[in-house]
mmCIF file of C-alpha atoms in Angstrom:
data_model
loop_
_atom_site.group_PDB
_atom_site.id
_atom_site.type_symbol
_atom_site.label_atom_id
_atom_site.label_comp_id
_atom_site.label_asym_id
_atom_site.label_seq_id
_atom_site.Cartn_x
_atom_site.Cartn_y
_atom_site.Cartn_z
ATOM 1 C CA ILE A 1 135.927 76.712 75.262
ATOM 2 C CA ALA A 2 132.141 76.546 75.885
ATOM 3 C CA ARG A 3 131.686 75.137 72.336
ATOM 4 C CA GLN A 4 133.923 72.196 73.201
ATOM 5 C CA LEU A 5 131.701 71.160 76.170
ATOM 6 C CA PRO A 6 128.824 68.703 75.884
ATOM 7 C CA PRO A 7 125.470 70.385 75.139
ATOM 8 C CA MET A 8 124.181 70.216 78.724
ATOM 9 C CA PHE A 9 127.310 71.859 80.215
ATOM 10 C CA ARG A 10 127.482 74.311 77.313
ATOM 11 C CA ALA A 11 124.020 75.642 78.234
ATOM 12 C CA LEU A 12 125.061 75.933 81.849
ATOM 13 C CA SER A 13 128.189 77.803 80.820
ATOM 14 C CA TRP A 14 126.218 80.354 78.860
ATOM 15 C CA THR A 15 123.733 80.727 81.740
ATOM 16 C CA LEU A 16 126.500 81.399 84.275
ATOM 17 C CA ARG A 17 128.168 83.829 81.868
ATOM 18 C CA GLY A 18 124.877 85.702 81.529
ATOM 19 C CA LEU A 19 124.563 85.994 85.292
ATOM 20 C CA HIS A 20 128.175 87.146 85.629
ATOM 21 C CA CYS A 21 127.842 89.732 82.858
ATOM 22 C CA SER A 22 124.488 91.081 83.900
ATOM 23 C CA SER A 23 124.399 94.835 84.250
ATOM 24 C CA ILE A 24 122.328 94.448 87.434
ATOM 25 C CA PRO A 25 124.297 93.220 90.436
ATOM 26 C CA LEU A 26 122.959 89.991 91.979
ATOM 27 C CA SER A 27 122.454 91.658 95.358
ATOM 28 C CA THR A 28 120.350 94.383 93.736
ATOM 29 C CA ARG A 29 118.229 91.835 91.856
ATOM 30 C CA MET A 30 117.616 89.861 95.046
ATOM 31 C CA PHE A 31 116.601 93.028 96.928
ATOM 32 C CA SER A 32 114.278 93.974 94.080
ATOM 33 C CA GLU A 33 112.629 90.555 94.182
ATOM 34 C CA ARG A 34 112.078 90.849 97.942
ATOM 35 C CA ALA A 35 110.643 94.312 97.486
ATOM 36 C CA ASP A 36 108.245 93.034 94.852
ATOM 37 C CA LYS A 37 107.252 90.205 97.191
ATOM 38 C CA SER A 38 106.510 92.639 100.000
ATOM 39 C CA ARG A 39 104.065 94.413 97.677
ATOM 40 C CA SER A 40 102.438 91.229 96.449
ATOM 41 C CA LEU A 41 98.945 92.551 97.234
ATOM 42 C CA ALA A 42 99.472 96.062 95.862
ATOM 43 C CA ASP A 43 96.243 97.903 95.007
ATOM 44 C CA LYS A 44 94.097 95.001 96.139
ATOM 45 C CA VAL A 45 91.190 95.638 98.501
ATOM 46 C CA ALA A 46 90.545 93.460 101.534
ATOM 47 C CA VAL A 47 87.529 93.413 103.861
ATOM 48 C CA ILE A 48 88.355 91.827 107.207
ATOM 49 C CA THR A 49 85.737 91.185 109.888
ATOM 50 C CA GLY A 50 86.624 91.082 113.585
ATOM 51 C CA SER A 51 89.854 92.905 112.808
ATOM 52 C CA THR A 52 90.575 95.385 115.560
ATOM 53 C CA LYS A 53 92.283 92.899 117.909
ATOM 54 C CA GLY A 54 94.015 89.540 117.959
ATOM 55 C CA ILE A 55 94.139 87.428 114.822
ATOM 56 C CA GLY A 56 92.021 89.772 112.751
ATOM 57 C CA PHE A 57 94.218 92.779 113.553
ATOM 58 C CA ALA A 58 97.419 90.842 112.765
ATOM 59 C CA ILE A 59 95.893 89.800 109.399
ATOM 60 C CA ALA A 60 94.870 93.377 108.593
ATOM 61 C CA ARG A 61 98.349 94.670 109.362
ATOM 62 C CA HIS A 62 100.038 91.933 107.315
ATOM 63 C CA LEU A 63 97.832 92.392 104.270
ATOM 64 C CA ALA A 64 98.313 96.179 104.406
ATOM 65 C CA GLN A 65 102.073 95.746 104.742
ATOM 66 C CA ASN A 66 101.912 93.704 101.543
ATOM 67 C CA GLY A 67 100.249 96.626 99.725
ATOM 68 C CA ALA A 68 96.533 95.953 100.173
ATOM 69 C CA HIS A 69 93.944 98.617 101.041
ATOM 70 C CA VAL A 70 92.270 97.191 104.104
ATOM 71 C CA VAL A 71 88.782 97.751 105.479
ATOM 72 C CA ILE A 72 88.502 96.702 109.130
ATOM 73 C CA CYS A 73 85.504 96.444 111.414
ATOM 74 C CA SER A 74 84.411 95.655 114.959
ATOM 75 C CA ARG A 75 81.287 96.034 117.044
ATOM 76 C CA LYS A 76 82.720 98.975 119.025
ATOM 77 C CA GLN A 77 83.600 102.352 117.508
ATOM 78 C CA TRP A 78 86.415 102.899 119.987
ATOM 79 C CA ASN A 79 88.113 99.697 118.918
ATOM 80 C CA VAL A 80 87.783 100.654 115.278
ATOM 81 C CA ASP A 81 89.215 104.131 115.897
ATOM 82 C CA GLN A 82 92.160 102.707 117.873
ATOM 83 C CA ALA A 83 93.027 100.056 115.258
ATOM 84 C CA VAL A 84 92.721 102.490 112.296
ATOM 85 C CA ALA A 85 94.915 105.074 114.078
ATOM 86 C CA THR A 86 97.588 102.485 114.899
ATOM 87 C CA LEU A 87 97.814 101.169 111.347
ATOM 88 C CA GLN A 88 97.685 104.572 109.712
ATOM 89 C CA LYS A 89 100.576 105.727 111.913
ATOM 90 C CA GLU A 90 102.519 102.837 110.350
ATOM 91 C CA GLY A 91 101.841 104.352 106.934
ATOM 92 C CA LEU A 92 99.325 101.663 105.988
ATOM 93 C CA SER A 93 96.182 102.111 103.881
ATOM 94 C CA VAL A 94 93.238 101.329 106.165
ATOM 95 C CA THR A 95 89.710 102.477 106.817
ATOM 96 C CA GLY A 96 87.174 101.090 109.258
ATOM 97 C CA THR A 97 83.593 101.056 110.417
ATOM 98 C CA VAL A 98 81.428 99.610 113.153
ATOM 99 C CA CYS A 99 79.911 96.283 112.160
ATOM 100 C CA HIS A 100 78.131 93.522 114.042
ATOM 101 C CA VAL A 101 78.281 90.848 111.338
ATOM 102 C CA GLY A 102 75.152 89.203 112.702
ATOM 103 C CA LYS A 103 73.110 92.284 111.818
ATOM 104 C CA ALA A 104 72.040 92.863 108.202
ATOM 105 C CA GLU A 105 72.118 96.654 108.507
ATOM 106 C CA ASP A 106 75.678 96.512 109.794
ATOM 107 C CA ARG A 107 76.813 94.312 106.956
ATOM 108 C CA ASP A 108 75.229 96.764 104.531
ATOM 109 C CA ARG A 109 77.217 99.590 106.145
ATOM 110 C CA LEU A 110 80.451 97.584 105.905
ATOM 111 C CA VAL A 111 79.951 96.928 102.183
ATOM 112 C CA ALA A 112 79.049 100.563 101.577
ATOM 113 C CA LYS A 113 82.143 101.742 103.450
ATOM 114 C CA ALA A 114 84.406 99.513 101.372
ATOM 115 C CA LEU A 115 82.906 100.669 98.081
ATOM 116 C CA GLU A 116 82.933 104.295 99.194
ATOM 117 C CA HIS A 117 86.706 104.293 99.303
ATOM 118 C CA HIS A 118 87.476 101.669 96.646
ATOM 119 C CA LYS A 119 86.065 100.546 93.298
ATOM 120 C CA GLY A 120 85.792 96.858 94.177
ATOM 121 C CA ILE A 121 86.684 94.074 96.545
ATOM 122 C CA ASP A 122 89.402 91.437 96.048
ATOM 123 C CA PHE A 123 89.539 89.637 99.376
ATOM 124 C CA LEU A 124 87.222 88.756 102.217
ATOM 125 C CA VAL A 125 88.639 87.409 105.490
ATOM 126 C CA CYS A 126 86.037 86.353 108.038
ATOM 127 C CA VAL A 127 87.490 86.388 111.559
ATOM 128 C CA ALA A 128 84.536 87.731 113.602
ATOM 129 C CA GLY A 129 82.943 85.170 115.846
ATOM 130 C CA VAL A 130 80.870 84.908 119.003
ATOM 131 C CA ASN A 131 82.833 84.398 122.186
ATOM 132 C CA PRO A 132 82.061 80.781 123.238
ATOM 133 C CA LEU A 133 79.387 80.280 125.837
ATOM 134 C CA VAL A 134 80.346 77.662 128.393
ATOM 135 C CA GLY A 135 77.819 74.846 128.864
ATOM 136 C CA SER A 136 76.657 71.537 127.527
ATOM 137 C CA THR A 137 75.671 71.089 123.876
ATOM 138 C CA LEU A 138 72.223 69.649 124.547
ATOM 139 C CA GLY A 139 71.605 72.080 127.377
ATOM 140 C CA ALA A 140 72.094 75.101 125.132
ATOM 141 C CA SER A 141 68.991 77.198 124.470
ATOM 142 C CA GLU A 142 67.626 77.903 120.980
ATOM 143 C CA GLN A 143 68.755 81.504 121.469
ATOM 144 C CA VAL A 144 72.366 80.337 122.039
ATOM 145 C CA TRP A 145 72.269 78.103 118.954
ATOM 146 C CA ASP A 146 70.888 80.949 116.833
ATOM 147 C CA LYS A 147 73.418 83.465 118.108
ATOM 148 C CA ILE A 148 76.547 81.328 117.649
ATOM 149 C CA LEU A 149 75.586 79.762 114.326
ATOM 150 C CA GLY A 150 74.238 83.084 113.076
ATOM 151 C CA VAL A 151 77.489 84.963 113.650
ATOM 152 C CA ASN A 152 80.041 82.196 113.118
ATOM 153 C CA VAL A 153 78.497 80.486 110.066
ATOM 154 C CA LYS A 154 75.565 82.337 108.545
ATOM 155 C CA ALA A 155 77.092 85.800 108.616
ATOM 156 C CA PRO A 156 80.213 84.939 106.556
ATOM 157 C CA ALA A 157 78.006 83.375 103.858
ATOM 158 C CA LEU A 158 75.604 86.318 103.736
ATOM 159 C CA LEU A 159 78.417 88.863 103.688
ATOM 160 C CA LEU A 160 80.202 87.046 100.874
ATOM 161 C CA GLY A 161 76.896 86.998 98.962
ATOM 162 C CA GLN A 162 76.815 90.794 99.170
ATOM 163 C CA LEU A 163 80.430 91.193 98.113
ATOM 164 C CA LEU A 164 80.351 88.575 95.350
ATOM 165 C CA PRO A 165 79.314 90.867 92.454
ATOM 166 C CA HIS A 166 82.072 93.312 93.364
ATOM 167 C CA MET A 167 84.692 90.525 93.475
ATOM 168 C CA GLU A 168 83.433 89.203 90.118
ATOM 169 C CA ASN A 169 83.898 92.688 88.622
ATOM 170 C CA ARG A 170 87.557 92.552 89.649
ATOM 171 C CA GLY A 171 87.974 89.239 87.819
ATOM 172 C CA GLY A 172 87.987 87.000 90.889
ATOM 173 C CA GLY A 173 89.366 87.001 94.355
ATOM 174 C CA SER A 174 90.118 85.112 97.524
ATOM 175 C CA VAL A 175 88.062 84.293 100.598
ATOM 176 C CA VAL A 176 89.546 83.065 103.889
ATOM 177 C CA LEU A 177 87.350 81.780 106.689
ATOM 178 C CA VAL A 178 88.835 81.460 110.150
ATOM 179 C CA SER A 179 87.732 78.232 111.837
ATOM 180 C CA SER A 180 89.311 76.728 114.942
ATOM 181 C CA VAL A 181 91.158 73.607 116.096
ATOM 182 C CA ALA A 182 88.019 73.052 118.146
ATOM 183 C CA ALA A 183 86.544 71.648 114.917
ATOM 184 C CA TYR A 184 88.946 68.742 115.127
ATOM 185 C CA MET A 185 89.602 68.594 118.899
ATOM 186 C CA PRO A 186 86.308 69.585 120.541
ATOM 187 C CA ILE A 187 86.808 71.651 123.706
ATOM 188 C CA SER A 188 84.835 70.485 126.697
ATOM 189 C CA LYS A 189 81.803 72.591 127.537
ATOM 190 C CA LEU A 190 81.983 74.512 124.256
ATOM 191 C CA GLY A 191 79.792 72.179 122.175
ATOM 192 C CA VAL A 192 77.849 74.779 120.172
ATOM 193 C CA TYR A 193 81.029 76.728 119.440
ATOM 194 C CA ASN A 194 82.800 73.529 118.398
ATOM 195 C CA THR A 195 79.924 72.723 116.062
ATOM 196 C CA SER A 196 79.926 76.162 114.455
ATOM 197 C CA LYS A 197 83.649 75.932 113.680
ATOM 198 C CA THR A 198 83.164 72.435 112.200
ATOM 199 C CA ALA A 199 80.406 73.873 109.996
ATOM 200 C CA LEU A 200 82.856 76.456 108.612
ATOM 201 C CA LEU A 201 85.015 73.672 107.261
ATOM 202 C CA GLY A 202 82.053 72.373 105.247
ATOM 203 C CA LEU A 203 81.113 75.875 104.166
ATOM 204 C CA CYS A 204 84.645 76.322 102.825
ATOM 205 C CA LYS A 205 84.423 73.194 100.731
ATOM 206 C CA SER A 206 80.935 73.981 99.389
ATOM 207 C CA LEU A 207 81.798 77.576 98.464
ATOM 208 C CA ALA A 208 85.072 76.560 96.851
ATOM 209 C CA VAL A 209 83.229 74.296 94.426
ATOM 210 C CA GLU A 210 80.484 76.838 93.774
ATOM 211 C CA LEU A 211 82.742 79.833 93.167
ATOM 212 C CA ALA A 212 85.670 78.202 91.360
ATOM 213 C CA PRO A 213 84.137 78.952 87.915
ATOM 214 C CA LYS A 214 84.052 82.605 88.867
ATOM 215 C CA GLY A 215 87.754 82.660 89.695
ATOM 216 C CA ILE A 216 87.120 83.088 93.405
ATOM 217 C CA ARG A 217 89.108 80.820 95.725
ATOM 218 C CA VAL A 218 87.805 79.880 99.183
ATOM 219 C CA ASN A 219 90.012 78.462 101.903
ATOM 220 C CA SER A 220 89.995 78.349 105.666
ATOM 221 C CA ILE A 221 92.619 78.357 108.338
ATOM 222 C CA VAL A 222 92.251 76.283 111.496
ATOM 223 C CA PRO A 223 94.171 78.023 114.289
ATOM 224 C CA GLY A 224 95.253 76.202 117.385
ATOM 225 C CA ILE A 225 95.239 78.048 120.675
ATOM 226 C CA ILE A 226 96.428 81.556 119.911
ATOM 227 C CA LYS A 227 97.386 84.197 122.422
ATOM 228 C CA THR A 228 94.256 86.365 122.174
ATOM 229 C CA ASP A 229 91.446 87.333 124.533
ATOM 230 C CA PHE A 230 89.968 83.857 123.901
ATOM 231 C CA ILE A 231 92.739 82.176 125.822
ATOM 232 C CA GLN A 232 91.483 83.781 129.011
ATOM 233 C CA MET A 233 88.512 81.454 128.784
ATOM 234 C CA GLU A 234 90.812 78.484 129.122
ATOM 235 C CA LYS A 235 91.090 79.334 132.788
ATOM 236 C CA THR A 236 87.435 78.367 133.234
ATOM 237 C CA LEU A 237 87.826 75.057 131.391
ATOM 238 C CA SER A 238 89.697 71.841 132.041
ATOM 239 C CA TYR A 239 92.724 72.990 129.961
ATOM 240 C CA THR A 240 95.370 75.358 131.307
ATOM 241 C CA PRO A 241 98.014 77.142 129.180
ATOM 242 C CA SER A 242 100.542 74.739 130.708
ATOM 243 C CA ASP A 243 98.512 71.749 129.545
ATOM 244 C CA LEU A 244 98.125 73.196 126.084
ATOM 245 C CA ASN A 245 101.863 73.634 125.732
ATOM 246 C CA LYS A 246 102.152 69.847 126.018
ATOM 247 C CA ILE A 247 99.620 69.281 123.249
ATOM 248 C CA TYR A 248 101.493 71.128 120.551
ATOM 249 C CA GLY A 249 104.725 69.808 119.013
ATOM 250 C CA LEU A 250 106.355 73.227 118.979
ATOM 251 C CA GLN A 251 105.892 73.507 122.754
ATOM 252 C CA ARG A 252 104.372 76.957 122.620
ATOM 253 C CA LEU A 253 101.072 78.653 122.069
ATOM 254 C CA GLY A 254 100.479 80.498 118.842
ATOM 255 C CA GLU A 255 100.775 84.202 118.177
ATOM 256 C CA PRO A 256 98.271 86.107 116.027
ATOM 257 C CA GLU A 257 101.061 86.782 113.535
ATOM 258 C CA ASP A 258 101.356 83.005 113.015
ATOM 259 C CA CYS A 259 97.991 83.151 111.254
ATOM 260 C CA ALA A 260 98.559 86.401 109.384
ATOM 261 C CA GLY A 261 101.250 85.130 107.068
ATOM 262 C CA ILE A 262 99.329 82.151 105.791
ATOM 263 C CA VAL A 263 96.241 84.330 105.123
ATOM 264 C CA SER A 264 98.377 86.767 103.159
ATOM 265 C CA PHE A 265 99.748 83.851 101.152
ATOM 266 C CA LEU A 266 96.264 82.503 100.459
ATOM 267 C CA CYS A 267 95.221 85.945 99.138
ATOM 268 C CA SER A 268 98.269 86.238 96.892
ATOM 269 C CA SER A 269 98.820 84.933 93.391
ATOM 270 C CA ASP A 270 101.275 82.410 94.857
ATOM 271 C CA ALA A 271 98.173 80.511 96.015
ATOM 272 C CA SER A 272 96.311 80.832 92.722
ATOM 273 C CA TYR A 273 95.882 77.006 92.436
ATOM 274 C CA ILE A 274 94.780 76.496 96.020
ATOM 275 C CA THR A 275 91.072 76.393 96.920
ATOM 276 C CA GLY A 276 88.787 74.367 99.172
ATOM 277 C CA GLU A 277 91.571 73.706 101.688
ATOM 278 C CA ASN A 278 91.254 73.778 105.482
ATOM 279 C CA ILE A 279 94.809 74.594 106.623
ATOM 280 C CA THR A 280 95.695 73.898 110.242
ATOM 281 C CA VAL A 281 97.903 76.482 111.988
ATOM 282 C CA ALA A 282 98.519 74.778 115.291
ATOM 283 C CA GLY A 283 102.185 74.093 115.821
ATOM 284 C CA TYR A 284 101.592 70.391 115.081
ATOM 285 C CA SER A 285 99.500 68.285 117.392
ATOM 286 C CA PRO A 286 99.664 64.484 117.253
ATOM 287 C CA LYS A 287 96.003 64.483 118.219
ATOM 288 C CA LEU A 288 94.926 66.129 114.946
#
């Protein structure tokens, strides 16, 4: 009967017959595909800064759940120990170390820790940042400028420079910088912080062009107001959580997990043709 059909329908008939006659049930194939997807980062190695709480911790968990070996860090040993213990209890591959990303010796220790346990690095996710200091932009001291720009902008670039040879040895990789919606919608009294997060958008673009020939993709995410320790600062500013709910189209504040999925995607092969993008994760705001 199939031979009597027009060519287009004949091909469809044979395709459907092949699906029907397959020795592997459709439900089994679908489950297998989902299982493969859940291990999309298998045997990859990710270094994540500022990853013992909030957005960084959610990203670490998500990447590890997708099969990656994760190296986390924080300024406080107790936070590192707590985060590592939590993730290891979930059966995830994770190690950690103390690291203040603004200090060269700490960055050296982080790189050494990663290479001690793994042969190379595939992903770098830079979440660590200085808690914003409330005050006017022009009234900020030189020390404040140096501290915020040093940690939020300079440190990611310097750390990537240290990891670059090890990423090249793996044939490429992915870098994700975590900026902030404050880059687009400056928050009153946080001028230096706003500026640092805007600078990250430019750093993303510059690094993407520079590293593309090496097979290393660089993107950034731009979170809106996420339910982390940072939101406590909103109580001291002109915005309240109730006000912020009105800003976002989804009528809610973000969860750390809202950022984790997009970072995992950007690290995966599904995003192999995406670089130099600043991706907003803010529940839609008409002001952006």
